[in-house]
Every structure is written in structure tokens, then in C-alpha cells.
mmCIF file of C-alpha atoms in Angstrom:
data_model
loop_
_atom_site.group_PDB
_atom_site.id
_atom_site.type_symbol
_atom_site.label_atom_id
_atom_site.label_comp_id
_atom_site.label_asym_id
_atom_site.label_seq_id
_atom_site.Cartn_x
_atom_site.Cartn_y
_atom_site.Cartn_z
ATOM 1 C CA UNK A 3 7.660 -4.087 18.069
ATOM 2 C CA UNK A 4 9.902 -3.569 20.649
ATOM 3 C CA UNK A 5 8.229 -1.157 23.479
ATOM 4 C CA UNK A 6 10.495 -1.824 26.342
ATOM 5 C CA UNK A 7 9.306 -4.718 27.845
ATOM 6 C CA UNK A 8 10.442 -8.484 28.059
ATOM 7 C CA UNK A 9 9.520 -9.480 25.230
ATOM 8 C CA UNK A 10 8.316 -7.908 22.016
ATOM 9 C CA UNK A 11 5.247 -6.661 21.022
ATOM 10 C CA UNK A 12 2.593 -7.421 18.329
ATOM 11 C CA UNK A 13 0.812 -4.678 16.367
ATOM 12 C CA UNK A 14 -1.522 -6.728 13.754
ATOM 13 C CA UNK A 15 -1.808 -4.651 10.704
ATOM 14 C CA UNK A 16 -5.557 -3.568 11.745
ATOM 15 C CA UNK A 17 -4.157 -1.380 14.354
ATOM 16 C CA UNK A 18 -1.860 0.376 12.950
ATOM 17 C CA UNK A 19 -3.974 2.929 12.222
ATOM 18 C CA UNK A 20 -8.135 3.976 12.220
ATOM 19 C CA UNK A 21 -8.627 5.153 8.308
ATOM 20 C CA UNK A 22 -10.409 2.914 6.498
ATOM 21 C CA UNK A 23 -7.525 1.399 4.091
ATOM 22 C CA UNK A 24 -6.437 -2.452 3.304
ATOM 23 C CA UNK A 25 -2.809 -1.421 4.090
ATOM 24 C CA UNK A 26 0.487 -3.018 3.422
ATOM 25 C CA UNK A 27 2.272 -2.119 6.154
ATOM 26 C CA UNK A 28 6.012 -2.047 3.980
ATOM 27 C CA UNK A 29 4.465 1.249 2.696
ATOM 28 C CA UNK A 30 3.981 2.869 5.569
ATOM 29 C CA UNK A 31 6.778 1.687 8.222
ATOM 30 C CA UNK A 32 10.387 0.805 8.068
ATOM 31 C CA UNK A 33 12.341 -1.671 10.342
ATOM 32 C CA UNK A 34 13.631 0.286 13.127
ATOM 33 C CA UNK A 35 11.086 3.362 12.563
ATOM 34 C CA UNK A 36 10.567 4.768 15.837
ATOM 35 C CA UNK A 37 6.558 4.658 16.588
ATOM 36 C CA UNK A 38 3.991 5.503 19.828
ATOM 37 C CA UNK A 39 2.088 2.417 20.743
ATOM 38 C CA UNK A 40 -1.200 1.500 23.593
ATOM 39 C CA UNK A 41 -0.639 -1.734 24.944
ATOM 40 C CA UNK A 42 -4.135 -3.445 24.586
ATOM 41 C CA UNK A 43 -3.092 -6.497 26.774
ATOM 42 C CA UNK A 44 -1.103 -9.783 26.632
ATOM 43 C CA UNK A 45 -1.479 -12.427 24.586
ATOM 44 C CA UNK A 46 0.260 -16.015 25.239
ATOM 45 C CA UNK A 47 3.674 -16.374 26.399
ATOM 46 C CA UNK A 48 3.724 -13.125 27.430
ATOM 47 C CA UNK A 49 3.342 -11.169 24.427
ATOM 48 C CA UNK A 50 2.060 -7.966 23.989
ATOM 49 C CA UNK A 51 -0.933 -7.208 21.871
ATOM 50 C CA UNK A 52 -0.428 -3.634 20.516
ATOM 51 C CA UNK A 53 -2.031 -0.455 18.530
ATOM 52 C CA UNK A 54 -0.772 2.691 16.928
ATOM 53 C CA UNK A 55 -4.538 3.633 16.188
ATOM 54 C CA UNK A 56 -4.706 7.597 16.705
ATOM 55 C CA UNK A 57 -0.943 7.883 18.636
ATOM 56 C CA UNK A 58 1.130 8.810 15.274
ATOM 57 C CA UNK A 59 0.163 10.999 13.207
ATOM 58 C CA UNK A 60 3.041 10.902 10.781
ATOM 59 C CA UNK A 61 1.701 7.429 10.041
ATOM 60 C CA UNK A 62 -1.864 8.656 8.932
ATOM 61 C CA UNK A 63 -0.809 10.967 6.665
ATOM 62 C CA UNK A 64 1.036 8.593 5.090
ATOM 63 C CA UNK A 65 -1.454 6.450 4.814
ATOM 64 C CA UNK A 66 -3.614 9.390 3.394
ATOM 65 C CA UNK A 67 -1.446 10.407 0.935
ATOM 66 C CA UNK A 68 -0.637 6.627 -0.400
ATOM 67 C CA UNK A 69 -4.751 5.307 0.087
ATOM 68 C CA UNK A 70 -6.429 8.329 -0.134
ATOM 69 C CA UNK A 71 -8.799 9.611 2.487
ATOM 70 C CA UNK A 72 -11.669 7.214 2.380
ATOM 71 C CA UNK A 73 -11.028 3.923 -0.243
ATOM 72 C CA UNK A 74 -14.113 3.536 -2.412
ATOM 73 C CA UNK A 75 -14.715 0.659 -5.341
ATOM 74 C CA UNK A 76 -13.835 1.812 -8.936
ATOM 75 C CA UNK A 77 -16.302 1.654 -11.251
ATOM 76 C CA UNK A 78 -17.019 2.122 -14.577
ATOM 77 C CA UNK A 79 -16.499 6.125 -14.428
ATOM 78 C CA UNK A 80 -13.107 5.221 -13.557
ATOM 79 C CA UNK A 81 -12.029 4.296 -16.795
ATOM 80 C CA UNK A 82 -9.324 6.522 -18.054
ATOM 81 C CA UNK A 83 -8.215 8.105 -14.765
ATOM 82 C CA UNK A 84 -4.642 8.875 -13.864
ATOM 83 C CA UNK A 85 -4.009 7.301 -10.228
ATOM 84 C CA UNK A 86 -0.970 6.782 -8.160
ATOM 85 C CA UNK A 87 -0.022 3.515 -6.960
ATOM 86 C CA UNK A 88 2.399 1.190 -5.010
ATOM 87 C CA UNK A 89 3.155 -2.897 -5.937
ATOM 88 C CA UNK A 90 1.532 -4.982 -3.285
ATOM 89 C CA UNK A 91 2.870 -8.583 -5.196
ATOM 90 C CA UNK A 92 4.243 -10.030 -8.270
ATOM 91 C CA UNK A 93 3.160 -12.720 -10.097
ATOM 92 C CA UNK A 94 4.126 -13.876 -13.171
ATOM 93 C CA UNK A 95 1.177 -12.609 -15.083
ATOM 94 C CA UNK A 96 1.551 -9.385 -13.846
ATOM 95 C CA UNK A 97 1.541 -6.560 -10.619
ATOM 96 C CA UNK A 98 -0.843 -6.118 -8.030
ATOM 97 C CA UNK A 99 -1.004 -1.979 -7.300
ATOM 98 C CA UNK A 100 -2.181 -0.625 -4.616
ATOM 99 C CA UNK A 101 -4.116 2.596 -5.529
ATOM 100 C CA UNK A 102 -5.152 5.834 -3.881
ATOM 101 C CA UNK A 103 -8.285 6.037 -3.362
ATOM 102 C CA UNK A 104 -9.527 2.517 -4.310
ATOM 103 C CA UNK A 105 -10.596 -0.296 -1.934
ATOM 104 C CA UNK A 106 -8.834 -2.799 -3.803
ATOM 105 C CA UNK A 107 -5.273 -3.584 -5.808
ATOM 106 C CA UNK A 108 -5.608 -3.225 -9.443
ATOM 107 C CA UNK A 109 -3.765 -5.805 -11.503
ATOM 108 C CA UNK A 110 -1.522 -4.465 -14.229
ATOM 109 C CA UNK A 111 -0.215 -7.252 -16.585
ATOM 110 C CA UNK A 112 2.778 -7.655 -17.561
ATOM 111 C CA UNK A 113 1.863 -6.685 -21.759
ATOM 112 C CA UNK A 114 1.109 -3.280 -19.883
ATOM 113 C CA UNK A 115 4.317 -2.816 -18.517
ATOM 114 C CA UNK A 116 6.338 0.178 -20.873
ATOM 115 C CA UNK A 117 8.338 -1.179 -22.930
ATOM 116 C CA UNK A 118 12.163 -1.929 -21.925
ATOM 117 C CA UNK A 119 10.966 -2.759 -18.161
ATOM 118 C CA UNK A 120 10.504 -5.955 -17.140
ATOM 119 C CA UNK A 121 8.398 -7.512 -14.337
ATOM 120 C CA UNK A 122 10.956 -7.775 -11.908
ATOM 121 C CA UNK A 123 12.605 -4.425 -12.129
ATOM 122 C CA UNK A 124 9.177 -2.680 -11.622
ATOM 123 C CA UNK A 125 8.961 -5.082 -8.712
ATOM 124 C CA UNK A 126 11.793 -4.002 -6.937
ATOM 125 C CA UNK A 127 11.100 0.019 -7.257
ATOM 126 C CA UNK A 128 7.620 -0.474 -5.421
ATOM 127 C CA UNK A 129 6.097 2.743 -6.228
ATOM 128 C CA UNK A 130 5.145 5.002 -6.371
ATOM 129 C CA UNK A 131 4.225 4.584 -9.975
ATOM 130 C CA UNK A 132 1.360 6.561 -11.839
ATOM 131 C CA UNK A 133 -1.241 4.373 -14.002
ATOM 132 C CA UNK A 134 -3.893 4.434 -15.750
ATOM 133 C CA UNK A 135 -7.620 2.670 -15.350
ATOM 134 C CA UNK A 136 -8.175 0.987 -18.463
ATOM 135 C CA UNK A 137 -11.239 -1.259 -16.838
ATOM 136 C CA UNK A 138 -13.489 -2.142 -14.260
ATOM 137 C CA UNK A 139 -15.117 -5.537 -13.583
ATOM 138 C CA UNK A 140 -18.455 -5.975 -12.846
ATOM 139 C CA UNK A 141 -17.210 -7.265 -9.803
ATOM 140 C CA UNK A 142 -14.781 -4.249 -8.830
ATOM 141 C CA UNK A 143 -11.492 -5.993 -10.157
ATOM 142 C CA UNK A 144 -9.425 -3.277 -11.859
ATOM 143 C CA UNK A 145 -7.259 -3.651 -15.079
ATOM 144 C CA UNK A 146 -3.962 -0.866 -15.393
ATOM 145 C CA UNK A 147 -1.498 -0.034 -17.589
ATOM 146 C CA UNK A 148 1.831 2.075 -17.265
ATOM 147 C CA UNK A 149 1.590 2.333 -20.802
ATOM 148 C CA UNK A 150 1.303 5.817 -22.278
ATOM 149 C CA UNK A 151 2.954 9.362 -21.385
ATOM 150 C CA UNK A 152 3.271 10.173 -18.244
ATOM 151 C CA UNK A 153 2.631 6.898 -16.915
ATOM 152 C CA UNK A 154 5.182 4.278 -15.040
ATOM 153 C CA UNK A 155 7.699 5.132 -12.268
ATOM 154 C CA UNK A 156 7.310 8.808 -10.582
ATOM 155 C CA UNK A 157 10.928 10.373 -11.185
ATOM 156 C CA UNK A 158 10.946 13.314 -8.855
ATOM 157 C CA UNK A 159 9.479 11.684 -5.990
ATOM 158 C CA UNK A 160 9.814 11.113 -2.477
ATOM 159 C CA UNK A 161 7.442 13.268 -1.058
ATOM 160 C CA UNK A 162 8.593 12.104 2.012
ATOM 161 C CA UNK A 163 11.982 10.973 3.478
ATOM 162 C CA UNK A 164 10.513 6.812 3.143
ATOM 163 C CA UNK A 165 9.969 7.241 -0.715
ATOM 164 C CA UNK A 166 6.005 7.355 -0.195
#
């Protein structure tokens, strides 16, 4: 982050903001997004360590709105529930999504992908895409689909000016 001095600063994705959410920080900034920042000292070479915790707003809403307001583990009553969700990583088996509400990514694989769309292209659009819960592992791992009506890419959307 550039905050005016020497050299750039560092903002490790922990303070970027207080809520209690496993971020990926793509979702919520921008390159050039303009953003208020507490220099917490200096680190070597000179470089600043940063955080945004508490100083922008904007940011935690976002954050809100894409995580929910506090993450939780699915679980079994999950099943079957609508969420919203952003792609955190592709893999060739499949999608990690980030979901709001839930502590961790749910993997959606790529035979529940609707038809005509392939890995990649879903990929590249990010989000925010609605699925559905179709299971819960005993050890909180979460299976999606985008299969069904309703379900895949949000047409209609941004909320918000960044798509999220």
C-alpha cells in the first residue's frame, strides 16, 4: 500500500479488517482503491507494517455482505440451503466458493457445474454466484452445486460499484 512514505506499506490480510471472516482480499479491494490505514510500525528495510482494522467502513460492509456477519461451520441442517458465494480457486476437480455465512469454502465439482458452463468460464466471473448445500462432512467440508433453478451466476448484480 502506498501511504505516502518512502517506501510502501504492508497490510497482511489479518488487518484488513476486525470481523471474524477468512477473507480473500480480491473480493473486497481493488488495485488502486483508495483506503485509511494506522501504521503499526516498521518492519525490515524500512517497510511499513499496516492495518485498516476499524478505519473504513466501506470495507466492512463489504465484507458483511460477502461473509456474513459472524462465519459459523455448516452442518448437517444446512443441507438444502440457498447461499451466495464467490470462487476462492480452481482446480481441476472443481471450485472452491467462498460462502456467506460459513467459516469455510465449499467445494463445488465440476459435474455440478450447469450445464453449457465450463470450469474456466465460471472461474473467470468470480461471483457472486448462488448455490446450493447439497452436504456436510463430518468434518465441516461442504459439497455445492449450481445445479437447479435459480442457481449459478447472479444476473442483476452488483450491489455495489466492485461487483460484490
Amino acid at each position: 500500500i502506498n501511504y505516502g512514505g518512502e517506501r510502501d506499506g504492508l497490510c497482511h490480510v489479518s488487518q484488513v479488517t476486525a470481523l471474524p471472516a477468512r477473507l480473500s482480499v480480491q473480493h473486497v479491494l481493488q488495485e488502486n482503491d483508495e483506503v485509511t490505514v494506522e501504521i503499526l510500525g516498521f518492519k525490515d528495510k524500512g517497510r511499513a507494517a499496516l492495518s485498516m482494522k476499524g478505519l473504513n467502513p466501506h470495507i466492512d460492509q463489504k465484507v458483511k455482505r460477502i461473509y456474513g456477519e459472524n462465519p459459523r461451520e455448516a452442518t448437517q441442517d444446512d443441507i438444502g440451503k440457498e447461499v451466495i458465494g464467490h470462487v476462492t480457486s480452481q482446480h481441476d476437480f472443481g471450485l472452491f466458493i467462498k460462502c456467506a455465512g460459513m467459516r469455510r469454502d465449499g467445494l463445488c465439482r465440476v459435474e455440478e457445474l450447469p450445464e453449457g458452463v465450463s470450469l474456466e468460464d465460471a472461474a473467470s466471473k468470480k461471483g457472486p454466484f448462488k448455490v446450493k448445500i447439497i452436504g456436510v462432512q463430518c468434518d465441516g467440508r461442504i459439497g455445492l452445486t449450481m445445479k437447479g433453478e435459480g442457481l449459478g451466476l447472479i444476473d442483476g448484480c452488483p450491489p455495489d460499484e466492485d461487483g460484490l
